[in-house]
PDB file of C-alpha atoms in Angstrom:
ATOM      1  CA  MET A   1      66.194  -4.808-125.995  1.00  0.00           C
ATOM      2  CA  ALA A   2      67.001  -8.123-126.284  1.00  0.00           C
ATOM      3  CA  ALA A   3      64.308 -10.601-124.169  1.00  0.00           C
ATOM      4  CA  GLN A   4      66.946 -12.254-121.970  1.00  0.00           C
ATOM      5  CA  PHE A   5      67.902  -8.948-119.837  1.00  0.00           C
ATOM      6  CA  GLU A   6      66.506  -7.275-117.236  1.00  0.00           C
ATOM      7  CA  PRO A   7      66.552  -3.887-116.121  1.00  0.00           C
ATOM      8  CA  SER A   8      69.073  -2.530-113.415  1.00  0.00           C
ATOM      9  CA  GLU A   9      68.028  -2.061-109.897  1.00  0.00           C
ATOM     10  CA  GLU A  10      68.866   1.538-110.465  1.00  0.00           C
ATOM     11  CA  THR A  11      66.998   1.658-113.439  1.00  0.00           C
ATOM     12  CA  THR A  12      63.512  -0.125-111.621  1.00  0.00           C
ATOM     13  CA  GLY A  13      64.319   1.211-108.145  1.00  0.00           C
ATOM     14  CA  GLY A  14      64.450  -2.256-106.466  1.00  0.00           C
ATOM     15  CA  ASP A  15      62.655  -4.213-104.679  1.00  0.00           C
ATOM     16  CA  TRP A  16      60.476  -2.292-102.904  1.00  0.00           C
ATOM     17  CA  TYR A  17      59.174  -0.274-106.038  1.00  0.00           C
ATOM     18  CA  SER A  18      56.461  -0.928-108.134  1.00  0.00           C
ATOM     19  CA  GLU A  19      55.952   1.017-111.569  1.00  0.00           C
ATOM     20  CA  GLY A  20      58.971   3.504-110.401  1.00  0.00           C
ATOM     21  CA  ASN A  21      57.063   4.225-107.609  1.00  0.00           C
ATOM     22  CA  LEU A  22      57.367   2.879-103.540  1.00  0.00           C
ATOM     23  CA  ASP A  23      55.234   0.469-102.670  1.00  0.00           C
ATOM     24  CA  LYS A  24      54.700   1.459 -99.525  1.00  0.00           C
ATOM     25  CA  GLU A  25      51.626  -1.407 -99.255  1.00  0.00           C
ATOM     26  CA  LEU A  26      53.910  -3.969-100.177  1.00  0.00           C
ATOM     27  CA  ILE A  27      56.719  -2.429 -97.100  1.00  0.00           C
ATOM     28  CA  ASN A  28      54.008  -2.325 -94.488  1.00  0.00           C
ATOM     29  CA  VAL A  29      52.481  -5.370 -95.270  1.00  0.00           C
ATOM     30  CA  MET A  30      55.571  -7.382 -94.639  1.00  0.00           C
ATOM     31  CA  LYS A  31      56.325  -5.239 -91.254  1.00  0.00           C
ATOM     32  CA  SER A  32      53.186  -5.610 -90.229  1.00  0.00           C
ATOM     33  CA  VAL A  33      53.212  -9.974 -90.835  1.00  0.00           C
ATOM     34  CA  CYS A  34      57.234 -10.150 -89.632  1.00  0.00           C
ATOM     35  CA  LEU A  35      56.510  -8.427 -86.615  1.00  0.00           C
ATOM     36  CA  LYS A  36      52.909 -10.473 -86.100  1.00  0.00           C
ATOM     37  CA  TYR A  37      55.449 -13.526 -85.908  1.00  0.00           C
ATOM     38  CA  ILE A  38      58.975 -12.188 -83.807  1.00  0.00           C
ATOM     39  CA  SER A  39      55.814 -10.704 -81.669  1.00  0.00           C
ATOM     40  CA  ARG A  40      54.789 -14.605 -81.190  1.00  0.00           C
ATOM     41  CA  GLN A  41      58.232 -16.051 -80.342  1.00  0.00           C
ATOM     42  CA  LYS A  42      60.684 -15.240 -77.852  1.00  0.00           C
ATOM     43  CA  VAL A  43      63.842 -14.388 -79.757  1.00  0.00           C
ATOM     44  CA  VAL A  44      64.239 -15.128 -83.782  1.00  0.00           C
ATOM     45  CA  THR A  45      66.779 -14.668 -86.184  1.00  0.00           C
ATOM     46  CA  ARG A  46      66.691 -13.126 -89.945  1.00  0.00           C
ATOM     47  CA  ASP A  47      67.509 -16.677 -91.297  1.00  0.00           C
ATOM     48  CA  GLY A  48      64.727 -17.797 -88.857  1.00  0.00           C
ATOM     49  CA  VAL A  49      61.833 -14.938 -90.104  1.00  0.00           C
ATOM     50  CA  LEU A  50      63.462 -16.035 -93.394  1.00  0.00           C
ATOM     51  CA  GLU A  51      62.444 -19.625 -93.609  1.00  0.00           C
ATOM     52  CA  TRP A  52      59.568 -19.242 -91.755  1.00  0.00           C
ATOM     53  CA  SER A  53      58.844 -17.170 -94.225  1.00  0.00           C
ATOM     54  CA  ARG A  54      59.106 -19.512 -96.828  1.00  0.00           C
ATOM     55  CA  LYS A  55      57.905 -22.270 -95.126  1.00  0.00           C
ATOM     56  CA  SER A  56      54.207 -20.821 -94.327  1.00  0.00           C
ATOM     57  CA  GLY A  57      53.811 -19.366 -97.592  1.00  0.00           C
ATOM     58  CA  VAL A  58      52.306 -15.874 -96.250  1.00  0.00           C
ATOM     59  CA  PHE A  59      54.317 -14.083 -99.171  1.00  0.00           C
ATOM     60  CA  THR A  60      53.218 -15.027-102.698  1.00  0.00           C
ATOM     61  CA  ALA A  61      56.471 -13.722-104.033  1.00  0.00           C
ATOM     62  CA  GLU A  62      59.709 -14.791-103.433  1.00  0.00           C
ATOM     63  CA  VAL A  63      61.300 -13.185-100.437  1.00  0.00           C
ATOM     64  CA  SER A  64      65.078 -12.275-100.282  1.00  0.00           C
ATOM     65  CA  ASN A  65      67.594 -12.336 -97.462  1.00  0.00           C
ATOM     66  CA  GLN A  66      68.167  -8.710 -98.331  1.00  0.00           C
ATOM     67  CA  GLN A  67      64.476  -8.013 -98.269  1.00  0.00           C
ATOM     68  CA  ILE A  68      63.839  -9.373 -94.289  1.00  0.00           C
ATOM     69  CA  GLU A  69      67.090  -7.810 -93.642  1.00  0.00           C
ATOM     70  CA  GLU A  70      65.707  -4.501 -94.238  1.00  0.00           C
ATOM     71  CA  ILE A  71      62.397  -5.118 -92.884  1.00  0.00           C
ATOM     72  CA  LEU A  72      63.991  -5.976 -89.552  1.00  0.00           C
ATOM     73  CA  GLN A  73      66.091  -2.821 -89.460  1.00  0.00           C
ATOM     74  CA  THR A  74      63.090  -0.424 -90.416  1.00  0.00           C
ATOM     75  CA  LEU A  75      61.582  -2.280 -87.271  1.00  0.00           C
ATOM     76  CA  VAL A  76      64.459  -1.811 -85.250  1.00  0.00           C
ATOM     77  CA  LEU A  77      63.827   1.463 -86.490  1.00  0.00           C
ATOM     78  CA  ASP A  78      60.185   2.018 -85.648  1.00  0.00           C
ATOM     79  CA  ASP A  79      60.899   0.701 -82.016  1.00  0.00           C
ATOM     80  CA  GLU A  80      58.839  -2.187 -82.713  1.00  0.00           C
ATOM     81  CA  ILE A  81      61.664  -4.685 -81.649  1.00  0.00           C
ATOM     82  CA  ILE A  82      65.162  -4.416 -80.118  1.00  0.00           C
ATOM     83  CA  GLU A  83      68.378  -6.146 -81.685  1.00  0.00           C
ATOM     84  CA  VAL A  84      70.251  -8.195 -79.931  1.00  0.00           C
ATOM     85  CA  LYS A  85      73.271 -10.462 -79.427  1.00  0.00           C
ATOM     86  CA  SER A  86      72.506 -14.117 -78.837  1.00  0.00           C
ATOM     87  CA  THR A  87      74.170 -15.012 -75.398  1.00  0.00           C
ATOM     88  CA  GLY A  88      73.513 -18.775 -75.593  1.00  0.00           C
ATOM     89  CA  TYR A  89      71.215 -19.127 -72.716  1.00  0.00           C
ATOM     90  CA  TRP A  90      68.320 -18.750 -71.379  1.00  0.00           C
ATOM     91  CA  ASP A  91      65.907 -18.012 -74.575  1.00  0.00           C
ATOM     92  CA  PHE A  92      68.891 -17.401 -77.030  1.00  0.00           C
ATOM     93  CA  GLU A  93      70.123 -21.245 -75.649  1.00  0.00           C
ATOM     94  CA  ASN A  94      69.059 -22.453 -79.813  1.00  0.00           C
ATOM     95  CA  VAL A  95      71.104 -19.635 -80.810  1.00  0.00           C
ATOM     96  CA  PRO A  96      74.803 -19.654 -81.421  1.00  0.00           C
ATOM     97  CA  VAL A  97      76.933 -17.146 -79.474  1.00  0.00           C
ATOM     98  CA  ASP A  98      76.871 -13.288 -80.916  1.00  0.00           C
ATOM     99  CA  ARG A  99      74.243 -14.515 -83.539  1.00  0.00           C
ATOM    100  CA  VAL A 100      72.739 -10.997 -84.020  1.00  0.00           C
ATOM    101  CA  CYS A 101      68.346 -11.633 -82.326  1.00  0.00           C
ATOM    102  CA  TYR A 102      65.371  -9.621 -82.503  1.00  0.00           C
ATOM    103  CA  ILE A 103      63.156  -9.469 -79.904  1.00  0.00           C
ATOM    104  CA  SER A 104      59.665  -8.134 -79.740  1.00  0.00           C
ATOM    105  CA  LYS A 105      59.045  -4.937 -77.416  1.00  0.00           C
ATOM    106  CA  SER A 106      55.164  -6.011 -76.973  1.00  0.00           C
ATOM    107  CA  LYS A 107      53.461  -9.748 -76.336  1.00  0.00           C
ATOM    108  CA  GLY A 108      55.557 -12.308 -76.560  1.00  0.00           C
ATOM    109  CA  GLY A 109      59.388 -10.165 -76.692  1.00  0.00           C
ATOM    110  CA  VAL A 110      60.540  -7.709 -73.705  1.00  0.00           C
ATOM    111  CA  ARG A 111      57.627  -5.789 -72.226  1.00  0.00           C
ATOM    112  CA  GLU A 112      57.782  -2.617 -69.698  1.00  0.00           C
ATOM    113  CA  PRO A 113      57.992  -3.293 -66.274  1.00  0.00           C
ATOM    114  CA  LYS A 114      55.165  -2.519 -63.762  1.00  0.00           C
ATOM    115  CA  ASP A 115      55.972  -0.013 -60.700  1.00  0.00           C
ATOM    116  CA  GLY A 116      57.888  -1.477 -58.257  1.00  0.00           C
ATOM    117  CA  ALA A 117      58.317  -5.046 -59.794  1.00  0.00           C
ATOM    118  CA  MET A 118      61.765  -5.293 -58.063  1.00  0.00           C
ATOM    119  CA  SER A 119      60.228  -3.774 -54.544  1.00  0.00           C
ATOM    120  CA  SER A 120      57.033  -6.561 -54.257  1.00  0.00           C
ATOM    121  CA  GLY A 121      59.981  -9.113 -54.544  1.00  0.00           C
ATOM    122  CA  GLY A 122      59.099 -10.347 -58.020  1.00  0.00           C
ATOM    123  CA  VAL A 123      61.658 -10.740 -60.598  1.00  0.00           C
ATOM    124  CA  CYS A 124      62.918  -8.516 -62.914  1.00  0.00           C
ATOM    125  CA  PRO A 125      61.228  -8.911 -65.803  1.00  0.00           C
ATOM    126  CA  ARG A 126      63.926  -8.658 -68.524  1.00  0.00           C
ATOM    127  CA  ILE A 127      66.464 -10.853 -66.851  1.00  0.00           C
ATOM    128  CA  ASN A 128      66.180 -12.715 -69.782  1.00  0.00           C
ATOM    129  CA  PHE A 129      68.308 -10.068 -71.641  1.00  0.00           C
ATOM    130  CA  CYS A 130      70.603  -8.566 -69.133  1.00  0.00           C
ATOM    131  CA  ILE A 131      73.942  -9.128 -70.018  1.00  0.00           C
ATOM    132  CA  PRO A 132      77.148  -7.348 -68.510  1.00  0.00           C
ATOM    133  CA  ASP A 133      78.261  -4.610 -70.656  1.00  0.00           C
ATOM    134  CA  ASP A 134      75.409  -4.824 -73.273  1.00  0.00           C
ATOM    135  CA  ILE A 135      72.482  -3.514 -75.032  1.00  0.00           C
ATOM    136  CA  VAL A 136      69.914  -4.301 -71.592  1.00  0.00           C
ATOM    137  CA  SER A 137      72.583  -5.089 -68.556  1.00  0.00           C
ATOM    138  CA  PRO A 138      72.584  -4.424 -64.491  1.00  0.00           C
ATOM    139  CA  ARG A 139      74.209  -0.435 -66.223  1.00  0.00           C
ATOM    140  CA  THR A 140      71.409   0.341 -68.005  1.00  0.00           C
ATOM    141  CA  CYS A 141      68.593  -0.849 -66.349  1.00  0.00           C
ATOM    142  CA  VAL A 142      66.050   1.551 -65.472  1.00  0.00           C
ATOM    143  CA  SER A 143      63.010  -0.807 -64.126  1.00  0.00           C
TER     144      SER A 143
END
């Protein structure tokens, strides 16, 4: 085989495979690092996570848009983060309207309301994410 040719992704398995095996350790490390970053932020975008990972040098290898997108989608499916669209208001003021964003469900992100939070005269803990007819809205509110 000529040295300038590289095998196709179908042959190698793609970015998540090493020596023909799914690299679960790599995936788990990337998920953990991204989740910690997202948990420290109010709202992040895929591009923001990618930019942070490149500037911080947290990953020793080059990370692609596709890899970050796949990690974020995995975190959504694992119920660790929430995917929402920016409204341009409050926590979303630095993100263009309708841009896909991610919010942690733990520290720094959306938290489950405490019992009686509204009845004691407090403010709804999800008010910054409440948008009519969106994922978090007055119609879907459970607090």
